[in-house]
Coordinates of C-alpha atoms in Angstrom, one line a residue:
X76 CA 0.0 0.1 0.1
X77 CA 1.3 3.4 -1.0
X78 CA 1.4 6.3 1.7
X79 CA 2.2 9.9 1.5
X80 CA 4.6 9.7 4.4
X81 CA 6.2 6.8 6.1
X82 CA 8.0 7.3 9.5
X83 CA 10.1 4.3 10.4
X84 CA 11.7 2.8 13.5
X85 CA 10.5 5.6 15.9
X86 CA 10.0 5.6 19.7
X87 CA 6.2 6.4 19.6
X88 CA 4.9 8.5 22.4
X89 CA 1.2 8.7 21.5
X90 CA 0.0 11.5 23.8
X91 CA -2.2 9.5 25.9
X92 CA 0.4 9.0 28.7
X93 CA 0.7 5.2 27.9
X94 CA 4.3 3.9 27.7
X95 CA 6.4 4.5 24.8
X96 CA 6.8 1.7 22.1
X97 CA 8.9 1.3 18.9
X98 CA 7.1 1.2 15.6
X99 CA 6.2 2.9 12.3
X100 CA 3.6 5.4 11.4
X101 CA 2.0 6.0 8.0
X102 CA 0.3 9.1 6.8
X103 CA -2.3 9.4 3.8
X104 CA -4.5 12.4 2.8
X105 CA -3.4 14.5 6.0
X106 CA -4.6 11.6 8.4
X107 CA -2.7 8.9 10.4
X108 CA -3.3 5.8 8.3
X109 CA -1.5 3.1 10.1
X110 CA 0.7 2.6 13.3
X111 CA 2.7 -0.5 13.8
X112 CA 5.2 -2.7 11.7
X113 CA 4.4 -1.3 8.3
X114 CA 5.8 -2.9 5.1
X115 CA 4.2 -0.6 2.5
X116 CA 5.9 2.1 0.4
X117 CA 5.6 5.8 0.6
X118 CA 6.3 9.0 -1.4
X119 CA 8.6 10.2 1.4
X120 CA 10.1 8.0 4.2
X121 CA 11.7 9.4 7.4
X122 CA 14.1 7.3 9.5
X123 CA 13.2 8.0 13.1
X124 CA 15.8 5.5 14.9
X125 CA 16.7 7.3 18.0
X126 CA 13.9 9.9 17.8
X127 CA 10.5 10.2 19.8
X128 CA 7.5 10.3 17.5
X129 CA 4.9 12.4 19.1
X130 CA 1.7 14.4 18.3
X131 CA 2.3 18.0 17.4
X132 CA 2.5 20.3 20.4
X133 CA -0.1 22.9 21.4
X134 CA 0.7 26.6 22.4
X135 CA -2.4 27.7 24.3
X136 CA -1.5 31.5 25.0
X137 CA -0.4 33.3 21.9
X138 CA -1.1 36.5 20.1
X139 CA -0.4 35.6 16.6
X140 CA -3.6 37.2 15.4
X141 CA -1.6 39.7 13.2
X142 CA 1.7 37.9 12.7
X143 CA 0.1 35.1 10.8
X144 CA -0.5 37.5 7.9
X145 CA 3.2 38.1 7.4
X146 CA 4.6 34.9 8.9
X147 CA 2.1 32.1 8.2
X148 CA 4.2 29.5 9.9
X149 CA 4.3 31.2 13.3
X150 CA 8.0 31.4 14.0
X151 CA 9.5 31.0 16.5
X152 CA 6.8 28.6 17.9
X153 CA 6.8 26.0 14.9
X154 CA 10.6 25.8 15.3
X155 CA 9.9 24.3 18.7
X156 CA 7.4 21.7 17.6
X157 CA 4.2 23.7 17.9
X158 CA 1.5 22.6 15.4
X159 CA -1.6 24.4 16.9
X160 CA -1.7 27.7 18.4
X161 CA -4.5 29.3 20.3
X162 CA -4.8 33.1 19.7
X163 CA -6.9 36.0 20.5
X164 CA -6.1 35.7 24.2
X165 CA -6.4 38.4 26.9
X166 CA -9.5 39.9 25.2
X167 CA -7.5 41.6 22.3
X168 CA -8.2 40.8 18.6
X169 CA -8.3 42.6 15.4
X170 CA -11.8 41.6 14.7
X171 CA -14.7 42.3 14.7
X172 CA -13.8 45.9 13.5
X173 CA -15.4 48.6 11.5
X174 CA -13.2 50.4 9.1
X175 CA -12.9 53.5 11.2
X176 CA -11.9 51.6 14.3
X177 CA -8.9 49.8 12.9
X178 CA -6.5 52.6 14.4
X179 CA -8.0 52.1 17.9
X180 CA -7.5 48.2 17.8
X181 CA -4.0 48.7 16.5
X182 CA -3.2 51.1 19.2
X183 CA -4.7 48.7 21.8
X184 CA -2.5 45.9 20.7
X185 CA 0.4 48.1 20.4
X186 CA 0.1 49.4 24.0
X187 CA -0.9 46.1 25.8
X188 CA 0.8 43.5 23.8
X189 CA 3.9 45.6 22.8
X190 CA 3.6 45.1 19.0
X191 CA 5.0 48.0 17.2
X192 CA 2.2 50.3 15.6
X193 CA 4.4 50.7 12.5
X194 CA 4.5 46.8 12.2
X195 CA 0.8 46.5 12.5
X196 CA 0.1 49.2 10.0
X197 CA 2.5 47.7 7.4
X198 CA 1.7 44.1 8.0
X199 CA -2.1 44.1 7.9
X200 CA -4.5 44.7 4.8
X201 CA -7.6 44.8 6.9
X202 CA -9.7 43.1 4.3
X203 CA -12.3 42.1 6.9
X204 CA -15.0 43.4 9.3
X205 CA -16.7 40.4 10.9
X206 CA -14.8 37.7 12.7
X207 CA -15.9 35.3 10.1
X208 CA -14.3 37.5 7.4
X209 CA -11.0 37.7 9.3
X210 CA -10.8 33.9 9.7
X211 CA -11.8 33.6 6.0
X212 CA -8.5 35.7 5.2
X213 CA -6.4 33.1 6.8
X214 CA -8.0 29.9 5.7
X215 CA -5.6 28.0 3.4
X216 CA -2.8 30.5 3.8
X217 CA -1.4 29.4 7.2
X218 CA 1.3 26.7 8.0
X219 CA 0.1 25.8 11.6
X220 CA -3.4 25.2 12.9
X221 CA -4.8 28.3 14.4
X222 CA -7.7 28.3 17.0
X223 CA -9.0 31.9 17.4
X224 CA -10.7 33.4 20.3
X225 CA -13.0 36.4 20.0
X226 CA -11.6 39.3 22.1
X227 CA -14.0 40.9 24.6
X228 CA -12.5 44.3 24.1
X229 CA -12.9 44.1 20.3
X230 CA -16.4 42.9 20.7
X231 CA -17.3 45.8 23.3
X232 CA -15.9 48.4 21.0
X233 CA -17.6 47.1 17.9
X234 CA -20.9 47.4 19.7
X235 CA -20.5 50.4 22.1
X236 CA -17.6 52.4 20.5
X237 CA -15.7 54.8 22.9
X238 CA -18.5 54.1 25.5
X239 CA -17.0 50.6 25.8
X240 CA -14.1 51.8 28.0
X241 CA -16.3 54.2 30.0
X242 CA -19.2 52.3 31.2
X243 CA -21.2 49.1 31.6
X244 CA -23.3 47.8 28.7
X245 CA -27.1 48.2 28.4
X246 CA -29.3 45.1 28.1
X247 CA -29.6 45.9 24.4
X248 CA -25.9 46.1 23.8
X249 CA -25.2 43.0 25.7
X250 CA -27.8 41.2 23.6
X251 CA -26.0 42.5 20.4
X252 CA -22.7 41.3 21.7
X253 CA -24.0 37.8 22.4
X254 CA -25.5 37.5 18.9
X255 CA -22.2 38.7 17.3
X256 CA -20.2 36.2 19.6
X257 CA -22.6 33.4 18.6
X258 CA -22.1 34.2 14.9
X259 CA -18.4 34.4 15.2
X260 CA -18.3 30.8 16.7
X261 CA -20.6 29.6 13.9
X262 CA -18.1 31.1 11.5
X263 CA -15.1 29.2 13.0
X264 CA -14.1 31.0 16.4
X265 CA -13.3 28.7 19.2
X266 CA -14.7 30.8 22.0
X267 CA -14.0 34.1 23.7
X268 CA -11.4 35.8 25.8
X269 CA -11.5 38.7 28.3
X270 CA -9.1 40.7 30.5
X271 CA -9.9 42.2 33.9
X272 CA -6.3 42.8 34.7
X273 CA -5.7 46.3 36.2
X274 CA -2.5 47.1 34.3
X275 CA -4.2 46.6 30.9
X276 CA -4.7 50.0 29.5
X277 CA -5.3 51.1 25.8
X278 CA -3.3 53.2 23.5
X279 CA -4.4 56.5 25.1
X280 CA -4.1 55.4 28.7
X281 CA -7.7 54.5 29.1
X282 CA -8.8 51.2 30.5
X283 CA -9.2 48.4 28.0
X284 CA -13.0 47.9 27.2
X285 CA -13.3 44.6 28.9
X286 CA -12.4 46.0 32.2
X287 CA -15.6 48.1 32.2
X288 CA -18.0 45.2 32.1
X289 CA -20.1 44.1 35.0
X290 CA -19.7 40.5 36.1
X291 CA -23.1 39.6 34.8
X292 CA -21.8 40.5 31.3
X293 CA -19.1 38.0 31.4
X294 CA -21.7 35.4 32.7
X295 CA -24.0 36.2 29.9
X296 CA -21.3 36.0 27.2
X297 CA -20.2 32.7 28.7
X298 CA -23.8 31.3 28.4
X299 CA -23.4 31.7 24.6
X300 CA -21.1 28.7 24.7
X301 CA -23.6 26.4 26.4
X302 CA -25.0 25.9 22.8
X303 CA -22.0 26.4 20.7
X304 CA -19.3 24.7 22.7
X305 CA -15.7 26.2 22.9
X306 CA -13.4 27.6 25.3
X307 CA -13.4 30.9 27.6
X308 CA -9.8 32.2 28.2
X309 CA -9.5 35.0 31.0
X310 CA -7.1 37.4 32.5
X311 CA -8.3 37.8 36.1
X312 CA -8.4 40.6 38.6
X313 CA -5.9 41.8 39.8
X314 CA -3.6 39.9 37.4
X315 CA 0.1 39.1 37.4
X316 CA -0.5 35.6 38.4
X317 CA -3.0 36.5 41.2
X318 CA -6.8 36.0 41.3
X319 CA -9.1 38.0 43.7
X320 CA -11.6 36.0 45.7
X321 CA -14.5 37.5 43.9
X322 CA -13.1 36.8 40.5
X323 CA -12.3 33.2 41.5
X324 CA -16.0 32.8 42.0
X325 CA -16.8 34.6 38.8
X326 CA -14.7 32.3 36.9
X327 CA -16.6 29.4 38.3
X328 CA -19.8 31.0 37.5
X329 CA -18.6 31.5 33.9
X330 CA -17.6 27.9 33.6
X331 CA -21.1 26.8 35.0
X332 CA -22.8 29.1 32.6
X333 CA -21.0 27.8 29.6
X334 CA -20.5 24.1 30.4
X335 CA -17.0 24.5 29.0
X336 CA -13.4 24.8 30.4
X337 CA -12.1 28.1 31.5
X338 CA -8.4 28.7 30.9
X339 CA -6.8 31.6 32.8
X340 CA -3.5 33.3 32.5
X341 CA -1.2 32.5 34.3
X342 CA 0.5 30.6 37.1
X343 CA 4.1 31.6 37.8
X344 CA 6.2 32.4 40.7
X345 CA 6.5 35.9 41.9
X346 CA 9.2 37.3 44.2
X347 CA 6.8 39.6 46.0
X348 CA 4.2 36.9 46.7
X349 CA 6.3 33.7 46.7
X350 CA 3.6 31.3 47.7
X351 CA 0.8 32.8 45.4
X352 CA 1.5 30.0 42.8
X353 CA 0.3 27.4 45.5
X354 CA -2.7 29.5 46.3
X355 CA -3.7 29.3 42.7
X356 CA -3.2 25.6 42.5
X357 CA -5.4 25.2 45.5
X358 CA -8.1 27.4 44.0
X359 CA -8.3 25.2 40.9
X360 CA -8.4 22.0 42.9
X361 CA -11.4 23.4 44.8
X362 CA -13.0 24.5 41.6
X363 CA -12.7 20.9 40.3
X364 CA -14.4 19.5 43.5
X365 CA -17.3 22.0 42.8
X366 CA -17.6 20.6 39.2
X367 CA -15.9 23.6 37.4
X368 CA -13.3 22.9 34.7
X369 CA -10.9 25.6 35.7
X370 CA -7.4 25.4 34.3
X371 CA -4.5 27.8 34.0
X372 CA -1.7 28.3 31.6
X373 CA 1.5 27.5 33.7
X374 CA 4.9 28.9 32.7
X375 CA 7.5 26.1 32.9
X376 CA 10.7 28.1 32.4
X377 CA 12.2 31.3 34.0
X378 CA 11.1 34.6 32.7
X379 CA 13.6 37.0 31.6
X380 CA 12.3 40.4 30.5
X381 CA 14.6 42.4 28.0
X382 CA 14.3 46.0 27.1
X383 CA 16.3 48.8 25.6
X384 CA 15.9 52.6 25.8
X385 CA 14.3 53.1 22.5
X386 CA 10.9 52.0 23.7
X387 CA 9.9 50.3 27.0
X388 CA 7.5 50.4 29.9
X389 CA 9.8 48.6 32.2
X390 CA 10.9 51.8 33.9
X391 CA 7.4 53.4 34.1
X392 CA 7.4 53.1 37.8
X393 CA 9.2 56.5 37.9
X394 CA 7.6 59.5 36.1
X395 CA 10.9 61.0 35.2
X396 CA 12.0 57.9 33.5
X397 CA 8.7 57.2 31.8
X398 CA 8.7 60.8 30.4
X399 CA 12.4 60.4 29.2
X400 CA 11.6 57.1 27.4
X401 CA 8.7 58.6 25.6
X402 CA 11.0 61.3 23.9
X403 CA 12.0 60.9 20.3
X404 CA 15.7 59.2 19.7
X405 CA 17.3 62.5 19.0
X406 CA 15.9 64.2 22.1
X407 CA 16.8 61.2 24.3
X408 CA 20.4 61.3 23.1
X409 CA 20.5 65.0 23.9
X410 CA 19.0 64.7 27.3
X411 CA 21.5 61.8 28.3
X412 CA 24.2 64.3 27.8
X413 CA 22.4 67.0 29.8
X414 CA 23.7 67.1 33.6
X415 CA 20.4 68.4 35.1
X416 CA 18.5 65.6 33.3
X417 CA 21.0 63.1 34.6
X418 CA 20.6 64.3 38.1
X419 CA 16.8 63.8 37.8
X420 CA 17.1 60.5 36.4
X421 CA 19.7 59.4 39.0
X422 CA 17.4 60.6 41.9
X423 CA 14.4 58.9 40.3
X424 CA 16.4 55.6 40.0
X425 CA 16.9 55.5 43.6
X426 CA 13.1 55.9 44.1
X427 CA 12.4 53.3 41.5
X428 CA 14.8 50.8 43.2
X429 CA 13.0 51.3 46.5
X430 CA 9.7 51.0 44.8
X431 CA 10.5 47.7 43.1
X432 CA 12.4 46.1 46.0
X433 CA 9.5 43.7 46.7
X434 CA 9.9 42.1 43.2
X435 CA 13.7 42.3 43.3
X436 CA 13.5 44.0 39.8
X437 CA 16.6 46.1 40.1
X438 CA 18.6 43.5 41.7
X439 CA 17.9 41.2 38.8
X440 CA 18.8 43.8 36.1
X441 CA 21.5 42.6 33.8
X442 CA 23.2 43.6 30.6
X443 CA 21.7 41.0 28.2
X444 CA 23.6 41.9 24.9
X445 CA 25.5 44.8 23.5
X446 CA 25.7 46.3 20.1
X447 CA 29.4 47.0 20.0
X448 CA 32.3 44.5 20.1
X449 CA 34.2 46.5 22.6
X450 CA 31.4 45.9 25.1
X451 CA 31.0 42.2 24.7
X452 CA 32.7 41.5 28.0
X453 CA 29.8 43.2 29.8
X454 CA 27.2 40.7 28.5
X455 CA 25.5 38.5 31.3
X456 CA 26.9 40.8 34.1
X457 CA 24.6 42.6 36.7
X458 CA 24.3 46.2 35.9
X459 CA 24.9 47.1 39.6
X460 CA 28.3 45.2 39.6
X461 CA 29.3 46.8 36.3
X462 CA 28.4 50.3 37.9
X463 CA 30.4 49.5 41.0
X464 CA 33.4 48.4 38.9
X465 CA 33.2 51.7 37.0
X466 CA 32.7 53.8 40.0
X467 CA 29.4 55.0 38.9
X468 CA 25.8 55.1 40.0
X469 CA 23.8 52.3 38.5
X470 CA 21.7 54.9 36.4
X471 CA 24.9 56.4 34.9
X472 CA 26.3 53.1 34.0
X473 CA 23.0 52.2 32.1
X474 CA 22.8 55.6 30.5
X475 CA 26.5 55.7 29.4
X476 CA 26.4 52.3 27.8
X477 CA 23.1 53.0 26.1
X478 CA 24.4 56.3 24.7
X479 CA 27.5 54.7 23.5
X480 CA 25.4 52.2 21.5
X481 CA 22.9 54.5 20.2
X482 CA 20.3 53.0 22.7
X483 CA 20.8 49.5 21.2
X484 CA 21.9 47.9 24.3
X485 CA 19.6 45.2 25.7
X486 CA 19.2 45.1 29.3
X487 CA 17.2 42.3 31.1
X488 CA 15.6 41.4 34.2
X489 CA 16.9 37.8 34.7
X490 CA 14.4 35.6 36.5
X491 CA 11.8 38.4 36.9
X492 CA 9.3 35.7 37.5
X493 CA 9.7 32.0 37.9
X494 CA 13.1 32.7 39.4
X495 CA 12.6 29.9 42.1
X496 CA 13.3 26.5 40.6
X497 CA 11.4 24.7 43.5
X498 CA 8.3 26.8 42.8
X499 CA 8.4 26.1 39.2
X500 CA 8.7 22.4 39.8
X501 CA 5.5 22.5 41.8
X502 CA 3.9 24.3 38.8
X503 CA 5.2 21.6 36.4
X504 CA 3.7 18.9 38.5
X505 CA 0.2 20.3 38.7
X506 CA -2.4 18.6 36.8
X507 CA -4.5 22.0 36.5
X508 CA -1.7 23.7 34.5
X509 CA -1.3 23.6 30.8
X510 CA 2.2 24.3 29.6
X511 CA 2.6 27.6 27.8
X512 CA 2.5 31.4 28.5
X513 CA 4.8 31.7 25.5
X514 CA 2.8 35.0 24.6
X515 CA 4.2 34.5 21.1
X516 CA 3.3 37.2 18.7
X517 CA 3.5 39.8 21.3
X518 CA 6.1 41.6 23.5
X519 CA 8.3 40.9 20.6
X520 CA 11.4 42.6 21.8
X521 CA 10.9 42.1 25.5
X522 CA 10.2 38.3 26.0
X523 CA 10.4 35.1 23.9
X524 CA 8.5 32.3 25.7
X525 CA 8.4 29.7 23.2
X526 CA 11.1 27.6 24.8
X527 CA 8.6 26.0 27.0
X528 CA 8.6 22.7 25.0
X529 CA 12.2 22.3 24.9
X530 CA 12.5 23.4 28.7
X531 CA 9.9 20.8 29.6
X532 CA 11.3 17.9 27.7
X533 CA 14.9 18.8 28.2
X534 CA 15.3 20.3 31.6
X535 CA 12.3 18.9 33.5
X536 CA 12.2 15.4 31.9
X537 CA 15.7 14.6 30.8
X538 CA 17.7 16.4 33.6
X539 CA 15.5 16.8 36.6
X540 CA 13.1 13.8 36.0
X541 CA 10.2 15.9 37.4
X542 CA 7.9 14.2 34.9
X543 CA 8.0 11.1 32.6
X544 CA 8.6 11.6 29.0
X545 CA 5.1 10.1 28.3
X546 CA 3.3 12.4 30.9
X547 CA 5.2 15.5 29.5
X548 CA 4.1 14.9 26.0
X549 CA 0.6 14.3 27.2
X550 CA 0.7 17.9 28.8
X551 CA 1.8 19.3 25.5
X552 CA -0.6 17.4 23.3
X553 CA -3.8 15.6 24.4
X554 CA -4.4 17.4 27.7
X555 CA -4.2 20.8 25.8
X556 CA -6.5 19.4 23.1
X557 CA -9.0 18.1 25.6
X558 CA -9.2 21.5 27.2
X559 CA -9.6 23.3 24.0
X560 CA -12.4 20.8 22.9
X561 CA -10.3 19.6 20.0
X562 CA -10.9 15.8 19.3
X563 CA -9.3 15.1 15.9
X564 CA -5.7 15.7 17.0
X565 CA -3.5 15.6 20.0
X566 CA -3.1 11.8 20.0
X567 CA -1.4 9.4 17.6
X568 CA -4.2 7.4 16.5
X569 CA -5.3 5.9 13.2
X570 CA -7.9 8.2 11.5
X571 CA -6.8 11.4 13.5
X572 CA -5.1 14.5 11.8
X573 CA -1.3 13.7 11.3
X574 CA 0.2 16.6 13.4
X575 CA 3.4 15.0 14.4
X576 CA 6.8 16.1 15.8
X577 CA 10.0 14.1 15.7
X578 CA 12.7 15.0 18.3
X579 CA 15.7 13.6 20.0
X580 CA 15.0 13.2 23.7
X581 CA 18.7 13.4 24.5
X582 CA 19.5 16.7 22.8
X583 CA 16.3 18.7 22.7
X584 CA 17.1 22.0 24.2
X585 CA 16.4 25.8 23.8
X586 CA 19.1 27.9 22.2
X587 CA 19.9 31.4 23.3
X588 CA 17.7 34.3 22.2
X589 CA 18.6 36.6 19.3
X590 CA 17.3 39.9 18.1
X591 CA 16.2 39.9 14.5
X592 CA 14.9 42.8 12.4
X593 CA 12.6 40.7 10.3
X594 CA 9.3 42.2 11.0
X595 CA 7.4 44.5 8.4
X596 CA 9.3 47.7 8.0
X597 CA 12.3 46.2 9.7
X598 CA 10.6 45.8 13.1
X599 CA 12.7 44.1 15.9
X600 CA 12.0 41.0 17.7
X601 CA 13.6 38.3 19.9
X602 CA 13.6 34.9 18.6
X603 CA 14.9 31.5 19.8
X604 CA 15.7 28.2 18.2
X605 CA 15.7 24.7 19.6
X606 CA 18.1 21.8 18.8
X607 CA 17.0 18.2 18.7
X608 CA 13.8 18.7 16.5
X609 CA 14.0 16.7 13.4
X610 CA 10.7 17.3 11.8
X611 CA 7.4 19.2 12.4
X612 CA 4.4 17.8 10.4
X613 CA 1.0 19.5 10.1
X614 CA -1.9 17.8 8.7
X615 CA 0.4 15.2 7.0
X616 CA 2.8 17.7 5.4
X617 CA 6.3 18.6 6.4
X618 CA 6.3 22.1 7.8
X619 CA 9.8 22.1 9.3
X620 CA 12.5 19.9 8.0
X621 CA 15.7 19.7 10.0
X622 CA 15.0 23.3 11.2
X623 CA 14.2 24.7 7.8
X624 CA 10.7 25.8 6.5
X625 CA 9.5 23.7 3.5
X626 CA 7.2 26.3 2.3
X627 CA 4.2 24.3 2.8
X628 CA 1.0 25.9 4.3
X629 CA -1.0 22.9 5.4
X630 CA -2.6 24.6 8.6
X631 CA -6.3 24.6 9.5
X632 CA -8.5 27.0 11.2
X633 CA -10.0 25.1 14.2
X634 CA -13.3 26.3 15.7
X635 CA -15.4 25.2 18.8
X636 CA -15.8 21.5 19.2
X637 CA -12.8 21.0 16.9
X638 CA -14.7 22.2 13.7
X639 CA -12.2 22.8 10.9

């Protein structure tokens, strides 16, 4: 029998958690045709001796809503074995949208998700209004499978305009929102997302629209999913890996109203509240006992936040620094050399350090990468140690280096969150956390969290033995698929979609981050490669072959109840 693709001699880890076994796997017509000892021929054969053959991985917290239009294979996620992405998180999407409201949504995404406004303006053609039209623009043109949530803020703004970030909705407005959400799910959306997080503000400093809703609005929107199926994704109050008690109960109410899982973002270790991660896990265990399917996206790796002085909100805690960062490049370069400005920034730095002591932010500040060869020896060093060695105030050390490199120096808070390895192990071991929080497609020059797959399989499985290989693969595949309501992929089983990853369990690892200027109009982003991933297959077609894109675009748009 002739197959499209035959994978021979692999160590099959099927995604169910069952023990691995040696065998072959054949693909025909985008589906898994046979698993076992296979003697038939194929148009293409891969020798998987020494490799694990697993289902394709899921990334359940991304913001690829815009990026898929200029990067249809969703890099760097696909380089790390990701075959299905969940996008539209945090309540922020670029549909539905009226032609006159596009600028508002772009500024919202630029402010909250740190995607350059120039990148968005030059990367999107805006040939859509409804959510269905938006999905239609991507069908047949993406390399990975994309499941898209309807953003609560976009939905409110579409119905209410500027009132959406000033007041609660009227009964008529809520009824219209429910109707639009219902139609969007019928047209291929997988559910809806919302943010109640206090630090989420729009492009003009206003609260994002979803923050102005009454609790009843969220329950009513959730009730739409009772008929359609799907998923709710939430960023809770107050945010930053903390959930207030009222919002804990509200999420349970939303879950009950929808009859669907609710996935919230996110569980991580915080230096200022070092036991909060355990409080979060205890809450989800209680919710499960009450019959609510509440899950969280858990970060399995350390979070390092990078920034430079061109554009950042990492120093907004001091008004003097916030005002300085907002200036144009030429003005910033002038002010750096201005003694009175230096004095103000130096004094403000001391206030900033005191204010941020609880999260150890200034203690964690390092020089991540330099732009000039003569400064390479500073990379990886703490800024305060460099300042001490130079006999300078820390603020002066930062400003002098940035000035010498035309503000291109990358600084980083190393271990800003998830800096406690023991706490992260507890998150990894939780049955209520899905691996993720990559935020891929957002915070492009600040964070790159796609390394969670390689970190889980390399660090936590191979090095730390925190999970078995089979359980880790289950978390990345069928567990995520089940929460998303996707039934035709996530497991290696005959008849299911052939989303497959081949990787070397002895060498899989994340590579160091690098800065690239490969976004529209030369925009900058951090990317990260992985070693040990031999092939990434989507719907039976090779997407990534030995680290290189094949040019194929076999991805599907996946809606509620797994509809494609």
